[in-house]
Short mmCIF file of C-alpha atoms in Angstrom, two decimals:
data_model
loop_
_atom_site.label_atom_id
_atom_site.label_comp_id
_atom_site.label_asym_id
_atom_site.label_seq_id
_atom_site.Cartn_x
_atom_site.Cartn_y
_atom_site.Cartn_z
CA UNK A 1300 0.11 -0.34 -0.08
CA UNK A 1301 3.01 2.45 0.72
CA UNK A 1302 4.38 1.71 -2.89
CA UNK A 1303 0.98 2.64 -4.46
CA UNK A 1304 0.90 6.34 -2.22
CA UNK A 1305 4.43 6.70 -3.60
CA UNK A 1306 3.77 5.99 -6.94
CA UNK A 1307 0.91 8.09 -6.94
CA UNK A 1308 2.90 10.92 -5.53
CA UNK A 1309 5.78 10.76 -8.00
CA UNK A 1310 3.55 10.88 -10.78
CA UNK A 1311 2.10 13.79 -9.83
CA UNK A 1312 6.01 15.50 -10.43
CA UNK A 1313 6.48 13.08 -13.33
CA UNK A 1314 3.16 14.85 -15.36
CA UNK A 1315 3.01 18.06 -13.85
CA UNK A 1316 6.44 19.15 -13.30
CA UNK A 1317 7.46 19.56 -16.78
CA UNK A 1318 4.35 21.92 -17.46
CA UNK A 1319 5.03 24.16 -14.58
CA UNK A 1320 8.35 24.52 -15.12
CA UNK A 1321 7.52 25.66 -18.51
CA UNK A 1322 5.31 27.94 -17.48
CA UNK A 1323 7.25 29.50 -15.22
CA UNK A 1324 9.88 30.32 -17.57
CA UNK A 1325 7.43 31.82 -19.65
CA UNK A 1326 6.41 34.11 -16.47
CA UNK A 1327 9.74 34.70 -15.71
CA UNK A 1328 10.79 36.21 -18.77
CA UNK A 1329 7.69 38.12 -18.83
CA UNK A 1330 8.79 39.36 -15.37
CA UNK A 1331 12.34 40.51 -16.42
CA UNK A 1332 10.73 41.87 -20.15
CA UNK A 1333 13.01 40.30 -22.19
CA UNK A 1334 12.54 40.40 -25.60
CA UNK A 1335 11.83 37.00 -27.59
CA UNK A 1336 11.60 36.63 -31.23
CA UNK A 1337 9.13 35.31 -32.72
CA UNK A 1338 10.37 31.87 -33.30
CA UNK A 1339 11.38 31.89 -29.57
CA UNK A 1340 7.60 32.67 -28.44
CA UNK A 1341 6.34 30.23 -30.74
CA UNK A 1342 8.84 27.53 -29.67
CA UNK A 1343 7.68 28.02 -26.12
CA UNK A 1344 4.07 28.03 -26.99
CA UNK A 1345 4.46 24.83 -28.63
CA UNK A 1346 6.84 23.04 -25.84
CA UNK A 1347 3.93 24.10 -23.26
CA UNK A 1348 1.30 22.87 -25.16
CA UNK A 1349 3.19 19.54 -25.36
CA UNK A 1350 3.61 19.18 -21.68
CA UNK A 1351 -0.13 20.37 -21.28
CA UNK A 1352 -1.24 17.31 -23.30
CA UNK A 1353 1.62 15.07 -21.12
CA UNK A 1354 -0.28 16.20 -17.86
CA UNK A 1355 -3.52 15.14 -19.04
CA UNK A 1356 -2.08 11.36 -19.31
CA UNK A 1357 -2.24 11.57 -15.63
CA UNK A 1358 -5.76 11.00 -15.75
CA UNK A 1359 -5.29 7.79 -17.43
CA UNK A 1360 -2.03 6.51 -15.52
CA UNK A 1361 -3.07 6.97 -11.89
CA UNK A 1362 -6.31 4.34 -12.35
CA UNK A 1363 -4.23 2.08 -14.10
CA UNK A 1364 -1.45 1.94 -11.84
CA UNK A 1365 -3.75 1.52 -9.22
CA UNK A 1366 -5.38 -1.47 -10.84
CA UNK A 1367 -2.12 -2.87 -11.45
CA UNK A 1368 -0.02 -2.56 -7.51
CA UNK A 1369 -3.50 -3.62 -5.68
CA UNK A 1370 -5.19 -6.07 -7.61
CA UNK A 1371 -8.11 -6.24 -4.58
CA UNK A 1372 -9.38 -3.27 -6.13
CA UNK A 1373 -10.36 -4.85 -9.23
CA UNK A 1374 -11.73 -7.90 -7.08
CA UNK A 1375 -13.98 -5.68 -5.33
CA UNK A 1376 -15.21 -4.09 -8.67
CA UNK A 1377 -16.91 -7.57 -9.51
CA UNK A 1378 -18.24 -8.11 -6.01
CA UNK A 1379 -21.54 -7.06 -5.34
CA UNK A 1380 -22.17 -6.10 -1.83
CA UNK A 1381 -25.60 -4.52 -2.51
CA UNK A 1382 -28.66 -6.10 -0.94
CA UNK A 1383 -32.10 -6.22 -3.41
CA UNK A 1384 -35.00 -4.18 -1.18
CA UNK A 1385 -38.39 -5.16 -1.96
CA UNK A 1386 -41.52 -3.08 -1.52
CA UNK A 1387 -44.69 -4.40 -0.06
CA UNK A 1388 -48.20 -2.39 -0.56
CA UNK A 1389 -49.66 -2.93 2.95
CA UNK A 1390 -53.77 -2.10 3.36
CA UNK A 1391 -54.14 0.33 6.59
CA UNK A 1392 -57.30 1.35 7.89
CA UNK A 1393 -59.47 3.72 5.48
CA UNK A 1394 -57.95 2.24 2.52
CA UNK A 1395 -54.75 4.08 2.62
CA UNK A 1396 -51.82 2.12 1.02
CA UNK A 1397 -48.75 2.08 2.71
CA UNK A 1398 -44.86 0.80 1.52
CA UNK A 1399 -43.26 -1.48 4.03
CA UNK A 1400 -40.02 -2.62 3.37
CA UNK A 1401 -39.15 -6.14 2.96
CA UNK A 1402 -35.46 -7.43 3.43
#
């Protein structure tokens, strides 16, 4: 269970750190008022978009790693733990119907 927790924590860094660092560089250059050529700005846009796309793969990776590292989760998905509740109509005085739960 500890390896699952560590893997999930590391995956946050692996998937989000490149996008965060690219965003940091972009905003740092904007704060320093450095001039970038058109090609450099375009390259920074493309790299930031690519890292944003990579960060979306974390939504697929995390559930899959949970299923691989903890096989009990997959087994519990197929186990039905719900009980069926039947309702039985009961006639009360003055012809009113009332529902009664039958386990």
